[in-house]
Coordinates of C-alpha atoms in Angstrom, one line a residue:
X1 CA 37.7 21.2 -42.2
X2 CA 35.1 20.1 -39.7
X3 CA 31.8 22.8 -39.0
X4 CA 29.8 22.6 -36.0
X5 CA 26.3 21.8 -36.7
X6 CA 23.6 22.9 -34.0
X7 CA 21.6 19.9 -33.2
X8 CA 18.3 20.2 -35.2
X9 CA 15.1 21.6 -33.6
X10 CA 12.7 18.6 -33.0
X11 CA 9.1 18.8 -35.1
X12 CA 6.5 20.9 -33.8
X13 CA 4.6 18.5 -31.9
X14 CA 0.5 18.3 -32.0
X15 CA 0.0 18.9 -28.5
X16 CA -3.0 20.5 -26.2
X17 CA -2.3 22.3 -22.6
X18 CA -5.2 21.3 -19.9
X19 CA -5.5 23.2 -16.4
X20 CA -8.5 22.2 -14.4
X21 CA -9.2 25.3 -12.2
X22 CA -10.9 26.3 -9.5
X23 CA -10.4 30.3 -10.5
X24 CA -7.1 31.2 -8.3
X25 CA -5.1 34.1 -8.4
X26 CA -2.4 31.4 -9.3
X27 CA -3.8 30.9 -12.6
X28 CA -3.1 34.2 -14.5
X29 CA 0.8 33.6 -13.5
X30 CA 0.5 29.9 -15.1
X31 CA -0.6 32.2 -18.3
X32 CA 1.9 34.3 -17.8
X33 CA 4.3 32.0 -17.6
X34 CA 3.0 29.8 -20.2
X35 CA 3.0 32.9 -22.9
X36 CA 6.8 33.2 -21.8
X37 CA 7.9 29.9 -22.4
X38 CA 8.3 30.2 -25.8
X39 CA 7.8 28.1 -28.7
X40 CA 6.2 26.2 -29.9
X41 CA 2.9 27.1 -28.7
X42 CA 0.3 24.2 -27.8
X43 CA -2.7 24.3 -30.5
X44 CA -5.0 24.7 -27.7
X45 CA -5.3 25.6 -24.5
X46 CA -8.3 24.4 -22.4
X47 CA -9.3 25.7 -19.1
X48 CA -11.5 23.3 -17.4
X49 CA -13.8 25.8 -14.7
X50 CA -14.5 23.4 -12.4
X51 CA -16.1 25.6 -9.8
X52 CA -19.8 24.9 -8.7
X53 CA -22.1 25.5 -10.9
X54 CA -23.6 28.2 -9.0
X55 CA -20.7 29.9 -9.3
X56 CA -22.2 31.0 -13.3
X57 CA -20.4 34.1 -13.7
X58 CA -17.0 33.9 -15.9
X59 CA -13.6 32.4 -15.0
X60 CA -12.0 35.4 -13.0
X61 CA -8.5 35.4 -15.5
X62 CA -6.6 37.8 -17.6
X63 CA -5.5 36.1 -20.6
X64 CA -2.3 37.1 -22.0
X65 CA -2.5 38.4 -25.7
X66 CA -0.7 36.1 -27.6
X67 CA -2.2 33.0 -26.1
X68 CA -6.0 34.6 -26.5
X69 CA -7.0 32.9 -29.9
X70 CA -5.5 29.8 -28.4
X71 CA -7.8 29.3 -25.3
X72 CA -10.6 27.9 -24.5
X73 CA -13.1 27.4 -21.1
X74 CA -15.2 24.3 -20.8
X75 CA -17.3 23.6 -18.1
X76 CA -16.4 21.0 -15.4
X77 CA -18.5 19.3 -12.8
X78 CA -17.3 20.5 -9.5
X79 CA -15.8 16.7 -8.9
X80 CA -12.4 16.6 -8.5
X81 CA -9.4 17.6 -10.5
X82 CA -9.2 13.9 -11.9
X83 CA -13.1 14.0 -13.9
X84 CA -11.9 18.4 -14.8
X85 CA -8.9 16.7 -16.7
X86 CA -11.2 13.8 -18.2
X87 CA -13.3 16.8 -19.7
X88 CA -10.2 18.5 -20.6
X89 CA -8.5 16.0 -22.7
X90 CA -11.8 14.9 -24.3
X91 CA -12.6 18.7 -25.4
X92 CA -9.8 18.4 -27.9
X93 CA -8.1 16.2 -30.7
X94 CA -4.4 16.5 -30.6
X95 CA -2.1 13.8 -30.4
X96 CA -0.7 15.0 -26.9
X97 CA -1.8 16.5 -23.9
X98 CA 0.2 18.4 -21.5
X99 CA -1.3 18.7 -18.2
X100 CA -0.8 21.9 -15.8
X101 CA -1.6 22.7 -12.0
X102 CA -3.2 26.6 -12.0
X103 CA -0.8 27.1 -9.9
X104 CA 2.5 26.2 -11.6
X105 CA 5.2 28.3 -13.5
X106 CA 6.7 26.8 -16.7
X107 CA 10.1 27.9 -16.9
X108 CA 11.3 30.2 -19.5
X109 CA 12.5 27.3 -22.0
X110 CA 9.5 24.7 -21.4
X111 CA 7.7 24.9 -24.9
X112 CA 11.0 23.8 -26.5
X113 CA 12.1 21.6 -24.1
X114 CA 8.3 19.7 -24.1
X115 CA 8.8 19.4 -28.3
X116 CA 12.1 17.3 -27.3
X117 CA 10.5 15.4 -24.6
X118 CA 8.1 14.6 -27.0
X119 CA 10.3 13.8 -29.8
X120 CA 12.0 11.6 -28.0
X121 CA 9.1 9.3 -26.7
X122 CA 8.6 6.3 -28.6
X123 CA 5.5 4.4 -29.8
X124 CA 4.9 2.4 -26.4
X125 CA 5.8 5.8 -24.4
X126 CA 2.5 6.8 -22.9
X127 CA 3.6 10.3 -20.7
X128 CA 6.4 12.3 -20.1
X129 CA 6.9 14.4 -16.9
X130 CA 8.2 17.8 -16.4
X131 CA 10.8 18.6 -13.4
X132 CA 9.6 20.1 -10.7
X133 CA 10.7 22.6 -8.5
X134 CA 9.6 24.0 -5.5
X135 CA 11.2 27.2 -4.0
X136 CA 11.4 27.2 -0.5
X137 CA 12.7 30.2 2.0
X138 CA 16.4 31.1 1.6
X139 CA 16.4 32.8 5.4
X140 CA 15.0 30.5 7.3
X141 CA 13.8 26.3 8.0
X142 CA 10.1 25.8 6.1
X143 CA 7.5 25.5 8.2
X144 CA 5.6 21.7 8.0
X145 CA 3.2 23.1 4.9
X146 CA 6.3 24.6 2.9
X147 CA 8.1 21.3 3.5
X148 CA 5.1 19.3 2.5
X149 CA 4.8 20.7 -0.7
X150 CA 8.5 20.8 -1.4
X151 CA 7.9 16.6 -2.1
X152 CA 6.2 17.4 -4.9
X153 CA 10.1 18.4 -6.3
X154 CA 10.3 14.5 -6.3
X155 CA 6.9 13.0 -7.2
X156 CA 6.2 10.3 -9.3
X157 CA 3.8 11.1 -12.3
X158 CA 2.4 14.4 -11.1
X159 CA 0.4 16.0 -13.2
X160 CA 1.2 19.5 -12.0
X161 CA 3.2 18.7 -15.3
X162 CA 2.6 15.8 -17.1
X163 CA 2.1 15.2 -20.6
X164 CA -0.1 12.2 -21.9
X165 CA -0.8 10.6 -25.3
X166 CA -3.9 10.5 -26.3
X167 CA -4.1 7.1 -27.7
X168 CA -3.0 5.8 -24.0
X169 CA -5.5 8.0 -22.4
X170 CA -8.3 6.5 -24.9
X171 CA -6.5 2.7 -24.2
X172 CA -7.1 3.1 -20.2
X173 CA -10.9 5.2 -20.2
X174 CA -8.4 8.1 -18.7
X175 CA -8.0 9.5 -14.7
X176 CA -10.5 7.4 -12.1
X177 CA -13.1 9.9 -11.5
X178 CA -13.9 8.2 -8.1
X179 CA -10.7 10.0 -7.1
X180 CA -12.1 13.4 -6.2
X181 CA -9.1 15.4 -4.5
X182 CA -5.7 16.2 -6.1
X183 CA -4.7 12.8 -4.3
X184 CA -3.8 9.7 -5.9
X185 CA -5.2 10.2 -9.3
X186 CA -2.4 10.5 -11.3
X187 CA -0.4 7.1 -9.3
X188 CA -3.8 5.4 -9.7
X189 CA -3.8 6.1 -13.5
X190 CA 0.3 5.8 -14.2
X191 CA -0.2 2.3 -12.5
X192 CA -3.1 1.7 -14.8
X193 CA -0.8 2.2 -18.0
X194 CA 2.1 0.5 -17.2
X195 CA 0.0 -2.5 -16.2
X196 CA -0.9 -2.0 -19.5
X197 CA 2.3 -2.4 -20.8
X198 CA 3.2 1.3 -21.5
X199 CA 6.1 3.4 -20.3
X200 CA 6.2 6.6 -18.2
X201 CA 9.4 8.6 -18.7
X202 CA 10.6 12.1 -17.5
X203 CA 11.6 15.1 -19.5
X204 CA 14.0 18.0 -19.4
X205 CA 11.4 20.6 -19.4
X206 CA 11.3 22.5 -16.1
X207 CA 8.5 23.4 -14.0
X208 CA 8.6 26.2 -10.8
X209 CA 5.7 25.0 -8.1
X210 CA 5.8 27.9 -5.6
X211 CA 4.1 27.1 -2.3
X212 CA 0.2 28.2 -2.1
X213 CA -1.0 30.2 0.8
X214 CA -2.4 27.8 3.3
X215 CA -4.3 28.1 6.9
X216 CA -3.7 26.6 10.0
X217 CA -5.8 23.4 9.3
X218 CA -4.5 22.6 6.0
X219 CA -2.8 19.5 7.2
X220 CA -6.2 18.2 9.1
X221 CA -8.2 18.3 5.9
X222 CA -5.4 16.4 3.9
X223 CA -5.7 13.7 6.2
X224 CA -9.1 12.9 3.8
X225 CA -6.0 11.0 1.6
X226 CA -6.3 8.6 3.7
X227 CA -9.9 7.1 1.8
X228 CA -8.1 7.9 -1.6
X229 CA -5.3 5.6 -0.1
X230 CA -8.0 2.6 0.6
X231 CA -9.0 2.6 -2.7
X232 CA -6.2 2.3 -3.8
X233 CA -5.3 -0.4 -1.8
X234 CA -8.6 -2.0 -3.6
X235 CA -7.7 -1.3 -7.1
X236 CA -4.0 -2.2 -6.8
X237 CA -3.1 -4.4 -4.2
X238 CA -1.4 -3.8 -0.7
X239 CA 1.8 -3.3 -2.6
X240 CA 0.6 -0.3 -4.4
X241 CA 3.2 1.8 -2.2
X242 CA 5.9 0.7 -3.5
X243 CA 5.3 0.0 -7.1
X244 CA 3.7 4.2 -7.1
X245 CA 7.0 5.0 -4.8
X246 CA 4.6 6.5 -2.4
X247 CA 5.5 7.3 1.4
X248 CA 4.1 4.7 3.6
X249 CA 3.1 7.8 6.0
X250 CA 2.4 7.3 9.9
X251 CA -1.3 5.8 9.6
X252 CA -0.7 2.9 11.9
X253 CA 0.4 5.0 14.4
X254 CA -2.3 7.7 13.9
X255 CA -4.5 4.3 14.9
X256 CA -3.0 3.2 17.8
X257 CA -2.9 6.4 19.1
X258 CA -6.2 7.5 18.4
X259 CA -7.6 3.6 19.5
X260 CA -5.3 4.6 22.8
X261 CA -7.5 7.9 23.1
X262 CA -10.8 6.0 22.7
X263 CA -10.0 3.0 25.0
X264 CA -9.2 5.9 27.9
X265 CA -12.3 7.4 27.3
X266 CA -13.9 4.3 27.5
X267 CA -11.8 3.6 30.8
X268 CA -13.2 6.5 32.4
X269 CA -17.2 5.8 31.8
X270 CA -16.2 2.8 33.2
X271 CA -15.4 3.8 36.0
X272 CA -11.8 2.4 35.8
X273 CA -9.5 5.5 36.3
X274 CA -6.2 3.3 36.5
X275 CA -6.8 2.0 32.9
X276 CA -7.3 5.5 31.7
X277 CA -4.7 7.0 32.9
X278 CA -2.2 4.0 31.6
X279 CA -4.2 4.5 28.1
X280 CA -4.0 8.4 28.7
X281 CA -0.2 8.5 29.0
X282 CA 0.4 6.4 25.6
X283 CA -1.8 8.7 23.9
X284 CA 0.5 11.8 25.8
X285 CA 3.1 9.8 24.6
X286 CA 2.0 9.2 21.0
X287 CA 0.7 12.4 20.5
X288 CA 4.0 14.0 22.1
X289 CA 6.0 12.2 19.7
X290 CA 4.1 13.4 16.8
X291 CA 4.6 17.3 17.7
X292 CA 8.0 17.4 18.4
X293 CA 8.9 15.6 15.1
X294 CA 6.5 17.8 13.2
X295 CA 8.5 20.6 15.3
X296 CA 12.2 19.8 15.2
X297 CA 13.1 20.8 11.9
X298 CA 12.0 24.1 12.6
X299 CA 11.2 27.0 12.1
X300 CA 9.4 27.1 15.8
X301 CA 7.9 30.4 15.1
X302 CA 5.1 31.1 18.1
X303 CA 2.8 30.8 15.1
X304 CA 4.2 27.6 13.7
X305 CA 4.2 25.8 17.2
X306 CA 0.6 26.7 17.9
X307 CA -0.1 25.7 14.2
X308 CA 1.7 21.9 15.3
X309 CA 0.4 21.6 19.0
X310 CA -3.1 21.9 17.2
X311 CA -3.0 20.1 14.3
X312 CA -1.1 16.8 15.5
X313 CA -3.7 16.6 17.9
X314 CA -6.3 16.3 15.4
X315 CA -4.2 14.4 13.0
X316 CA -4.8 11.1 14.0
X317 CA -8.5 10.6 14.6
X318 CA -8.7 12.7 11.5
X319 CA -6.8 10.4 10.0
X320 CA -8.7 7.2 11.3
X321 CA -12.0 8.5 10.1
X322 CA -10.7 9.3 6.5
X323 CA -9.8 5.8 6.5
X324 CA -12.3 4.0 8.4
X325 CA -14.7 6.0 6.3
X326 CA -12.8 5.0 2.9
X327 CA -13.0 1.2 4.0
X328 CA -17.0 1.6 4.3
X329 CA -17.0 3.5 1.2
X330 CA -15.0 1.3 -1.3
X331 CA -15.5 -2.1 0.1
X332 CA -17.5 -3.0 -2.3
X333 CA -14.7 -2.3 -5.2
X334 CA -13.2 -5.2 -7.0
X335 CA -9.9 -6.0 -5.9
X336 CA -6.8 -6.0 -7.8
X337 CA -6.8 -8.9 -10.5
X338 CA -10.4 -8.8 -10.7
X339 CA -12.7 -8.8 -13.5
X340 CA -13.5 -5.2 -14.2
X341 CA -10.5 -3.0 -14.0
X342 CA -10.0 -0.8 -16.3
X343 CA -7.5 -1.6 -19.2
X344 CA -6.5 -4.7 -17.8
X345 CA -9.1 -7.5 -18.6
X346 CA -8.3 -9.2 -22.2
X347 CA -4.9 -7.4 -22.4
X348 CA -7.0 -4.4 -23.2
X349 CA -5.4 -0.7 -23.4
X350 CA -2.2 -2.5 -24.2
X351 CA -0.1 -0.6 -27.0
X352 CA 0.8 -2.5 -30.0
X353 CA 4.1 -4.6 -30.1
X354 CA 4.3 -3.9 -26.4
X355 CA 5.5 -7.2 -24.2
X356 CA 5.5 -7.3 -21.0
X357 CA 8.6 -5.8 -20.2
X358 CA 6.7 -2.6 -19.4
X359 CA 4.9 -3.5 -16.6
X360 CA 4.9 -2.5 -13.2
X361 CA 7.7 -4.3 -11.9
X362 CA 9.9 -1.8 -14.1
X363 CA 8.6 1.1 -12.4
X364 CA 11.8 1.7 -10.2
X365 CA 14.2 2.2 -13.4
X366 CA 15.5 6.3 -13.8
X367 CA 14.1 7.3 -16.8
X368 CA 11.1 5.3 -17.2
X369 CA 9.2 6.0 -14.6
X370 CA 9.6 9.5 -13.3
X371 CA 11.0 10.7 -10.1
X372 CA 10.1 9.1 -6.8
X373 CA 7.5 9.7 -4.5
X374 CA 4.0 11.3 -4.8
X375 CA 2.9 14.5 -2.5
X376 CA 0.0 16.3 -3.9
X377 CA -2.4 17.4 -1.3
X378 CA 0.2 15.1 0.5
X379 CA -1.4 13.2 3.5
X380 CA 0.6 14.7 6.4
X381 CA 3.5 12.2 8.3

C-alpha cells in the first residue's frame, strides 16, 4: 500500500532582510507584512535610514513584536538606494540577503516560499527574484503613474524583492554607488554578475507592490533616468537594452522634438518667422503626439488630462537635459571592455567551476534570468 508523503520542508536558510528607507508611511506595512509571512524568519533585519543626516531624530516606524529582537537601524548616507543597500548587506554576515522596497507587501506564504527559492539555487546561482505584483483599479483605466508602476509586475532583477548571495555580492564590490536613484542599479549590477559568469533566477515567492501616492510632476523628475541610462550605456555598451530587457523608451523623439522647439526659438531672434513657424508646427506635432498617447488609454479624468497636457510638455527637454547632462557627467567613465570594471578584469568575481555559459548572452532564457523589463522610478515613454 502506497502512503502519500508531503514533500519535505527545505532547510532553514541563513538569510538577512535589507530595506533602505527614507522613513515612509509604507514601511510599517512592509513590517507588517513581513511579521505575517511566516516562517522562517530572517536572522536579521536591517533598516538602512538613509535620510539626511540632519534629519537626527529616530526612524519614524512601529515595529511589530515578534520581529523586534530581529531588527536593526544603521545609518546610511543620504546617496541613493544603491550605496543604503551596500551598507545594508555589509552590516551583516549571513549567507543571503533578501532585499525589500519600504514599500512592498510580502505575501502571506513568502518566508517559506524564499527557504525553497533558496534551496533550490545552486552553487553558481547568485540571486533569486520574488514575483511581483502590482494592484491596479478594478473600476476604472490607471492613470499614466498607476500604469507606470504596474511594469514593475514584469521587471527584470528588481530589488523591490531580490535576494543576493553574499559571496556574489563580495565577488562584484556590490550595487554601483554612482547610481544614486532607484534607477538602473539593480540591471547595472545583475549585468555585472552574469558577466561574471553567475546565474540570476526567479522564485515562487510573491510580492504585492501597491502604487505610492504621487504629484502631478512625478513623471518630469523621472526623466533624471535618462543620465542613469548614459552611464550605463558607458559601463555596458550600446546593447545594454536588450541584454537588461529594458524599454528602449521615446528619448530620440523627446530630442527631435525638443531640438524642433530650440531651432524655432532660434528662428524667431532671427528674425525668420517662416522657419519658426515650420519648426513650431513639428514641435505642435511632436508634442501632440506625445499627449494623446499618454491620454488614450484613459482614464481622461479633468485632473488626469491637465496632469498629461502639462507634463508631456516638459517631458522632453526634461528629458534632453538629464541626458545631455549624463553625457557631460560620465564621459570620462571607461567604456565597456575596459580596464577597470568591476569584476570583470582577470576573470575576477567569477564563481568557481563556472564557464562561460552563464554569461550575458543567456540572459533571455525563463528561469534564469528573471522576468523582463525594468521600471523602477521608470523613465516615462
Amino acid at each position: 500500500m502506497n502512503s502519500a508523503h508531503p514533500d519535505p520542508a527545505p532547510p532553514d536558510p541563513a538569510y538577512a532582510v535589507v530595506v533602505p528607507t527614507l522613513g515612509r508611511p509604507s514601511l510599517a506595512g512592509t513590517l507588517r507584512a513581513l511579521a505575517a509571512a511566516g516562517a522562517p524568519r530572517p536572522r536579521r533585519i536591517v533598516l538602512v535610514d538613509d535620510r539626511p543626516a540632519r534629519e537626527c531624530d529616530p526612524l519614524p516606524v512601529t515595529v511589530p513584536e515578534e520581529l523586534a529582537p530581529l531588527v536593526t537601524v544603521v545609518p546610511g548616507a543620504a546617496a541613493g538606494p544603491a550605496a543604503a543597500r551596500n551598507a545594508g548587506w555589509r552590516a551583516v554576515d549571513e549567507e543571503w540577503i533578501a532585499f525589500l522596497d519600504d514599500d512592498v507587501l510580502p505575501g502571506p506564504d513568502w518566508a517559506r516560499q524564499l527557504a525553497a527559492d533558496l534551496a533550490a539555487a545552486g552553487p553558481t546561482t547568485a540571486g533569486t527574484q520574488g514575483r511581483i505584483t502590482v494592484p491596479l483599479p478594478a473600476d476604472r483605466a490607471p492613470t499614466d503613474w498607476e500604469r507606470t508602476t504596474a511594469g514593475l509586475a514584469g521587471a527584470r532583477w528588481i530589488t523591490a524583492d531580490m535576494a543576493y548571495r553574499r559571496a556574489a555580492l563580495e565577488a562584484v564590490g556590490g550595487f554601483d554607488e554612482r547610481f544614486r536613484r532607484a534607477f538602473r542599479e539593480d540591471a547595472d549590477l545583475a549585468l555585472r554578475l552574469l558577466a561574471a559568469g553567475w546565474r540570476l533566477t526567479t522564485g515562487r515567492r510573491h510580492t504585492v507592490h501597491p502604487v505610492r501616492p504621487a504629484d502631478r510632476w512625478v513623471s518630469v523628475r523621472a526623466q533624471a533616468g535618462n543620465g542613469d541610462d548614459v552611464l550605463m550605456h558607458r559601463l555596458h555598451g550600446p546593447d545594454w537594452w536588450r541584454r537588461a530587457g529594458a524599454a528602449r523608451g521615446r528619448l530620440p523623439r523627446h530630442l527631435a522634438v525638443t531640438a524642433a522647439a530650440c531651432a524655432a526659438l532660434g528662428g524667431l531672434a532671427a528674425g525668420r518667422p517662416r522657419t519658426a513657424s515650420l519648426l513650431g508646427g513639428l514641435w505642435l506635432l511632436g508634442t501632440g503626439e506625445f499627449l494623446y498617447a499618454r491620454v488614450r488609454p484613459g482614464p481622461r479624468t479633468r485632473e488626469e488630462l491637465l496632469t498629461m497636457a502639462v507634463s508631456s510638455v516638459l517631458i522632453p527637454p526634461a528629458a534632453t537635459y538629464h541626458w545631455s547632462r549624463g553625457w557631460g557627467r560620465h564621459l570620462r567613465t571607461p567604456r565597456a571592455g575596459e580596464a577597470g570594471r568591476t569584476g570583470e578584469a582577470g576573470g575576477a568575481g567569477r564563481p568557481e567551476g563556472a564557464g562561460t555559459a552563464g554569461r550575458v548572452g543567456r540572459t533571455g532564457r525563463a528561469g534564469e534570468a528573471g522576468e523582463a523589463g525594468e521600471a523602477g522610478e521608470a523613465v516615462a515613454a
